[in-house]
C-alpha atoms as a PDB file:
ATOM      1  CA  UNK A   1       0.000   0.000   0.000  1.00  0.00           C
ATOM      2  CA  UNK A   2       1.212   3.498  -0.778  1.00  0.00           C
ATOM      3  CA  UNK A   3       0.029   6.559   1.099  1.00  0.00           C
ATOM      4  CA  UNK A   4       0.001   9.785  -0.836  1.00  0.00           C
ATOM      5  CA  UNK A   5      -0.689  13.104   0.879  1.00  0.00           C
ATOM      6  CA  UNK A   6      -1.784  15.977  -1.313  1.00  0.00           C
ATOM      7  CA  UNK A   7      -2.123  19.549  -0.172  1.00  0.00           C
ATOM      8  CA  UNK A   8      -3.196  21.929  -2.908  1.00  0.00           C
ATOM      9  CA  UNK A   9      -6.083  24.247  -3.771  1.00  0.00           C
ATOM     10  CA  UNK A  10      -7.288  21.786  -6.418  1.00  0.00           C
ATOM     11  CA  UNK A  11      -7.071  18.662  -4.238  1.00  0.00           C
ATOM     12  CA  UNK A  12      -7.745  20.064  -0.790  1.00  0.00           C
ATOM     13  CA  UNK A  13      -5.990  18.276   2.051  1.00  0.00           C
ATOM     14  CA  UNK A  14      -6.492  14.546   1.985  1.00  0.00           C
ATOM     15  CA  UNK A  15      -4.749  11.196   2.257  1.00  0.00           C
ATOM     16  CA  UNK A  16      -5.210   8.827  -0.644  1.00  0.00           C
ATOM     17  CA  UNK A  17      -4.388   5.140  -0.358  1.00  0.00           C
ATOM     18  CA  UNK A  18      -3.182   3.250  -3.406  1.00  0.00           C
ATOM     19  CA  UNK A  19      -2.880  -0.521  -3.622  1.00  0.00           C
ATOM     20  CA  UNK A  20       0.243  -1.754  -5.355  1.00  0.00           C
ATOM     21  CA  UNK A  21       0.570  -5.167  -6.948  1.00  0.00           C
ATOM     22  CA  UNK A  22       4.360  -4.826  -7.285  1.00  0.00           C
ATOM     23  CA  UNK A  23       4.189  -5.878 -10.930  1.00  0.00           C
ATOM     24  CA  UNK A  24       7.261  -4.162 -12.303  1.00  0.00           C
ATOM     25  CA  UNK A  25       6.493  -3.295 -15.862  1.00  0.00           C
ATOM     26  CA  UNK A  26       2.931  -3.318 -17.118  1.00  0.00           C
ATOM     27  CA  UNK A  27       3.796  -1.082 -20.077  1.00  0.00           C
ATOM     28  CA  UNK A  28       5.562  -3.936 -21.873  1.00  0.00           C
ATOM     29  CA  UNK A  29       3.158  -6.574 -20.525  1.00  0.00           C
ATOM     30  CA  UNK A  30       5.980  -8.849 -19.395  1.00  0.00           C
ATOM     31  CA  UNK A  31       4.378  -9.412 -15.946  1.00  0.00           C
ATOM     32  CA  UNK A  32       7.734  -9.474 -14.166  1.00  0.00           C
ATOM     33  CA  UNK A  33       7.394  -9.110 -10.428  1.00  0.00           C
ATOM     34  CA  UNK A  34       9.893  -7.863  -7.856  1.00  0.00           C
ATOM     35  CA  UNK A  35       8.043 -10.018  -5.284  1.00  0.00           C
ATOM     36  CA  UNK A  36       8.597  -7.667  -2.400  1.00  0.00           C
ATOM     37  CA  UNK A  37       6.798  -5.080  -0.354  1.00  0.00           C
ATOM     38  CA  UNK A  38       9.882  -2.849  -0.065  1.00  0.00           C
ATOM     39  CA  UNK A  39      12.184  -1.295  -2.645  1.00  0.00           C
ATOM     40  CA  UNK A  40      14.860   0.695  -0.822  1.00  0.00           C
ATOM     41  CA  UNK A  41      16.540   2.360  -3.780  1.00  0.00           C
ATOM     42  CA  UNK A  42      16.612   2.575  -7.569  1.00  0.00           C
ATOM     43  CA  UNK A  43      19.644   3.407  -9.727  1.00  0.00           C
ATOM     44  CA  UNK A  44      19.902   3.667 -13.508  1.00  0.00           C
ATOM     45  CA  UNK A  45      23.109   2.710 -15.314  1.00  0.00           C
ATOM     46  CA  UNK A  46      24.412   4.439 -18.463  1.00  0.00           C
ATOM     47  CA  UNK A  47      22.462   1.980 -20.647  1.00  0.00           C
ATOM     48  CA  UNK A  48      19.171   2.814 -18.938  1.00  0.00           C
ATOM     49  CA  UNK A  49      18.926  -0.483 -17.052  1.00  0.00           C
ATOM     50  CA  UNK A  50      17.142  -0.210 -13.704  1.00  0.00           C
ATOM     51  CA  UNK A  51      18.847  -1.598 -10.574  1.00  0.00           C
ATOM     52  CA  UNK A  52      16.648  -2.122  -7.498  1.00  0.00           C
ATOM     53  CA  UNK A  53      17.548  -2.542  -3.825  1.00  0.00           C
ATOM     54  CA  UNK A  54      14.981  -5.144  -2.790  1.00  0.00           C
ATOM     55  CA  UNK A  55      15.286  -6.237   0.851  1.00  0.00           C
ATOM     56  CA  UNK A  56      18.670  -8.048   0.959  1.00  0.00           C
ATOM     57  CA  UNK A  57      19.039  -8.334  -2.803  1.00  0.00           C
ATOM     58  CA  UNK A  58      19.926  -6.297  -5.876  1.00  0.00           C
ATOM     59  CA  UNK A  59      17.647  -6.894  -8.872  1.00  0.00           C
ATOM     60  CA  UNK A  60      18.380  -5.680 -12.401  1.00  0.00           C
ATOM     61  CA  UNK A  61      15.832  -4.984 -15.129  1.00  0.00           C
ATOM     62  CA  UNK A  62      17.584  -5.103 -18.514  1.00  0.00           C
ATOM     63  CA  UNK A  63      16.512  -6.170 -21.980  1.00  0.00           C
ATOM     64  CA  UNK A  64      13.060  -7.169 -20.774  1.00  0.00           C
ATOM     65  CA  UNK A  65      14.419  -9.538 -18.130  1.00  0.00           C
ATOM     66  CA  UNK A  66      14.658  -9.325 -14.361  1.00  0.00           C
ATOM     67  CA  UNK A  67      17.879 -10.795 -12.933  1.00  0.00           C
ATOM     68  CA  UNK A  68      19.903 -10.208  -9.791  1.00  0.00           C
ATOM     69  CA  UNK A  69      23.328 -10.056  -8.223  1.00  0.00           C
ATOM     70  CA  UNK A  70      24.460 -12.860  -5.931  1.00  0.00           C
ATOM     71  CA  UNK A  71      24.140 -11.439  -2.415  1.00  0.00           C
ATOM     72  CA  UNK A  72      26.722 -13.868  -1.050  1.00  0.00           C
ATOM     73  CA  UNK A  73      29.276 -11.852  -3.030  1.00  0.00           C
ATOM     74  CA  UNK A  74      28.523  -8.687  -1.068  1.00  0.00           C
ATOM     75  CA  UNK A  75      28.215  -9.881   2.506  1.00  0.00           C
ATOM     76  CA  UNK A  76      24.775 -11.533   2.551  1.00  0.00           C
ATOM     77  CA  UNK A  77      23.041  -8.450   3.958  1.00  0.00           C
ATOM     78  CA  UNK A  78      19.625  -8.437   5.577  1.00  0.00           C
ATOM     79  CA  UNK A  79      18.894  -5.147   3.806  1.00  0.00           C
ATOM     80  CA  UNK A  80      20.175  -3.300   0.772  1.00  0.00           C
ATOM     81  CA  UNK A  81      19.321   0.325   1.467  1.00  0.00           C
ATOM     82  CA  UNK A  82      21.096   2.318  -1.242  1.00  0.00           C
ATOM     83  CA  UNK A  83      22.369   2.024  -4.808  1.00  0.00           C
ATOM     84  CA  UNK A  84      24.337   4.611  -6.766  1.00  0.00           C
ATOM     85  CA  UNK A  85      26.578   4.626  -9.853  1.00  0.00           C
ATOM     86  CA  UNK A  86      29.675   6.775 -10.341  1.00  0.00           C
ATOM     87  CA  UNK A  87      30.824   8.110 -13.737  1.00  0.00           C
ATOM     88  CA  UNK A  88      32.875   4.940 -14.344  1.00  0.00           C
ATOM     89  CA  UNK A  89      29.735   2.813 -13.844  1.00  0.00           C
ATOM     90  CA  UNK A  90      30.929   1.387 -10.530  1.00  0.00           C
ATOM     91  CA  UNK A  91      27.885   0.520  -8.455  1.00  0.00           C
ATOM     92  CA  UNK A  92      27.961   1.428  -4.754  1.00  0.00           C
ATOM     93  CA  UNK A  93      25.768  -0.910  -2.717  1.00  0.00           C
ATOM     94  CA  UNK A  94      24.836   0.351   0.766  1.00  0.00           C
ATOM     95  CA  UNK A  95      23.742  -2.414   3.142  1.00  0.00           C
ATOM     96  CA  UNK A  96      23.179  -3.047   6.817  1.00  0.00           C
ATOM     97  CA  UNK A  97      26.621  -4.735   6.782  1.00  0.00           C
ATOM     98  CA  UNK A  98      28.584  -1.919   5.139  1.00  0.00           C
ATOM     99  CA  UNK A  99      29.167  -0.586   1.648  1.00  0.00           C
ATOM    100  CA  UNK A 100      30.379  -2.530  -1.357  1.00  0.00           C
ATOM    101  CA  UNK A 101      31.713  -1.307  -4.693  1.00  0.00           C
ATOM    102  CA  UNK A 102      30.822  -3.460  -7.698  1.00  0.00           C
ATOM    103  CA  UNK A 103      32.838  -2.843 -10.880  1.00  0.00           C
ATOM    104  CA  UNK A 104      30.803  -5.183 -13.055  1.00  0.00           C
ATOM    105  CA  UNK A 105      32.804  -8.279 -12.205  1.00  0.00           C
ATOM    106  CA  UNK A 106      34.005  -8.114  -8.601  1.00  0.00           C
ATOM    107  CA  UNK A 107      33.032  -6.614  -5.241  1.00  0.00           C
ATOM    108  CA  UNK A 108      35.168  -4.612  -2.839  1.00  0.00           C
ATOM    109  CA  UNK A 109      34.156  -3.807   0.741  1.00  0.00           C
ATOM    110  CA  UNK A 110      34.547  -0.031   1.120  1.00  0.00           C
ATOM    111  CA  UNK A 111      35.612   1.222   4.554  1.00  0.00           C
ATOM    112  CA  UNK A 112      33.290   4.055   5.633  1.00  0.00           C
ATOM    113  CA  UNK A 113      34.642   5.759   8.776  1.00  0.00           C
ATOM    114  CA  UNK A 114      32.064   6.018  11.554  1.00  0.00           C
ATOM    115  CA  UNK A 115      29.311   4.207   9.648  1.00  0.00           C
ATOM    116  CA  UNK A 116      28.612   0.505   9.234  1.00  0.00           C
ATOM    117  CA  UNK A 117      24.878   0.510   8.457  1.00  0.00           C
ATOM    118  CA  UNK A 118      24.511   2.464   5.226  1.00  0.00           C
ATOM    119  CA  UNK A 119      21.296   4.444   4.721  1.00  0.00           C
ATOM    120  CA  UNK A 120      22.023   6.401   1.520  1.00  0.00           C
ATOM    121  CA  UNK A 121      24.778   6.861  -1.073  1.00  0.00           C
ATOM    122  CA  UNK A 122      25.248   9.712  -3.556  1.00  0.00           C
ATOM    123  CA  UNK A 123      28.056  10.495  -5.999  1.00  0.00           C
ATOM    124  CA  UNK A 124      28.856  14.004  -7.239  1.00  0.00           C
ATOM    125  CA  UNK A 125      30.210  15.031 -10.665  1.00  0.00           C
ATOM    126  CA  UNK A 126      33.792  14.576  -9.407  1.00  0.00           C
ATOM    127  CA  UNK A 127      33.058  11.011  -8.257  1.00  0.00           C
ATOM    128  CA  UNK A 128      33.192  11.929  -4.568  1.00  0.00           C
ATOM    129  CA  UNK A 129      31.026   9.467  -2.691  1.00  0.00           C
ATOM    130  CA  UNK A 130      28.710  10.737   0.066  1.00  0.00           C
ATOM    131  CA  UNK A 131      27.418   8.169   2.542  1.00  0.00           C
ATOM    132  CA  UNK A 132      24.902   8.516   5.367  1.00  0.00           C
ATOM    133  CA  UNK A 133      24.073   5.967   8.007  1.00  0.00           C
ATOM    134  CA  UNK A 134      24.893   4.933  11.544  1.00  0.00           C
ATOM    135  CA  UNK A 135      26.925   2.538  13.663  1.00  0.00           C
ATOM    136  CA  UNK A 136      24.973  -0.456  14.964  1.00  0.00           C
ATOM    137  CA  UNK A 137      21.395  -1.347  14.149  1.00  0.00           C
ATOM    138  CA  UNK A 138      18.245   0.727  13.904  1.00  0.00           C
ATOM    139  CA  UNK A 139      17.313  -0.360  17.447  1.00  0.00           C
ATOM    140  CA  UNK A 140      20.807  -0.067  18.956  1.00  0.00           C
ATOM    141  CA  UNK A 141      22.668   2.800  17.311  1.00  0.00           C
ATOM    142  CA  UNK A 142      25.823   4.395  18.669  1.00  0.00           C
ATOM    143  CA  UNK A 143      26.132   7.324  16.306  1.00  0.00           C
ATOM    144  CA  UNK A 144      26.697   7.939  12.645  1.00  0.00           C
ATOM    145  CA  UNK A 145      26.436  10.819  10.228  1.00  0.00           C
ATOM    146  CA  UNK A 146      27.824  11.649   6.793  1.00  0.00           C
ATOM    147  CA  UNK A 147      31.104  10.408   5.362  1.00  0.00           C
ATOM    148  CA  UNK A 148      32.686  11.742   2.143  1.00  0.00           C
ATOM    149  CA  UNK A 149      35.552  10.116   0.249  1.00  0.00           C
END
């Protein structure tokens, strides 16, 4: 279910509830499903393929097919919270077990000072990586913030 709050002269103030079937792409009638109730992040690569953070997995929609990365290669996280590409098409994967850099063939664990549970990743035009998150879990956090490298 998706809640949408609209506040405007035309709409008035009201909450609207939308049911979602989680069917990915009805436009092409391929009936592919992400089979989840939570998509944490979406990133588009230079070819226009869509990469989804879906619970503890990364799913890729390319050429009309839905595939995925092998989560055992990037720490078997419980959650993938953030995805972001740099200008070299390296994918940064932010998880509850740290951040990984995927170059298209291999994964590297990226040390993020002061943060082990990644909430969001962004890359600027100079390929500086900005990371937000915290140390610990959402129920037992001991700090966090923003790291730039």
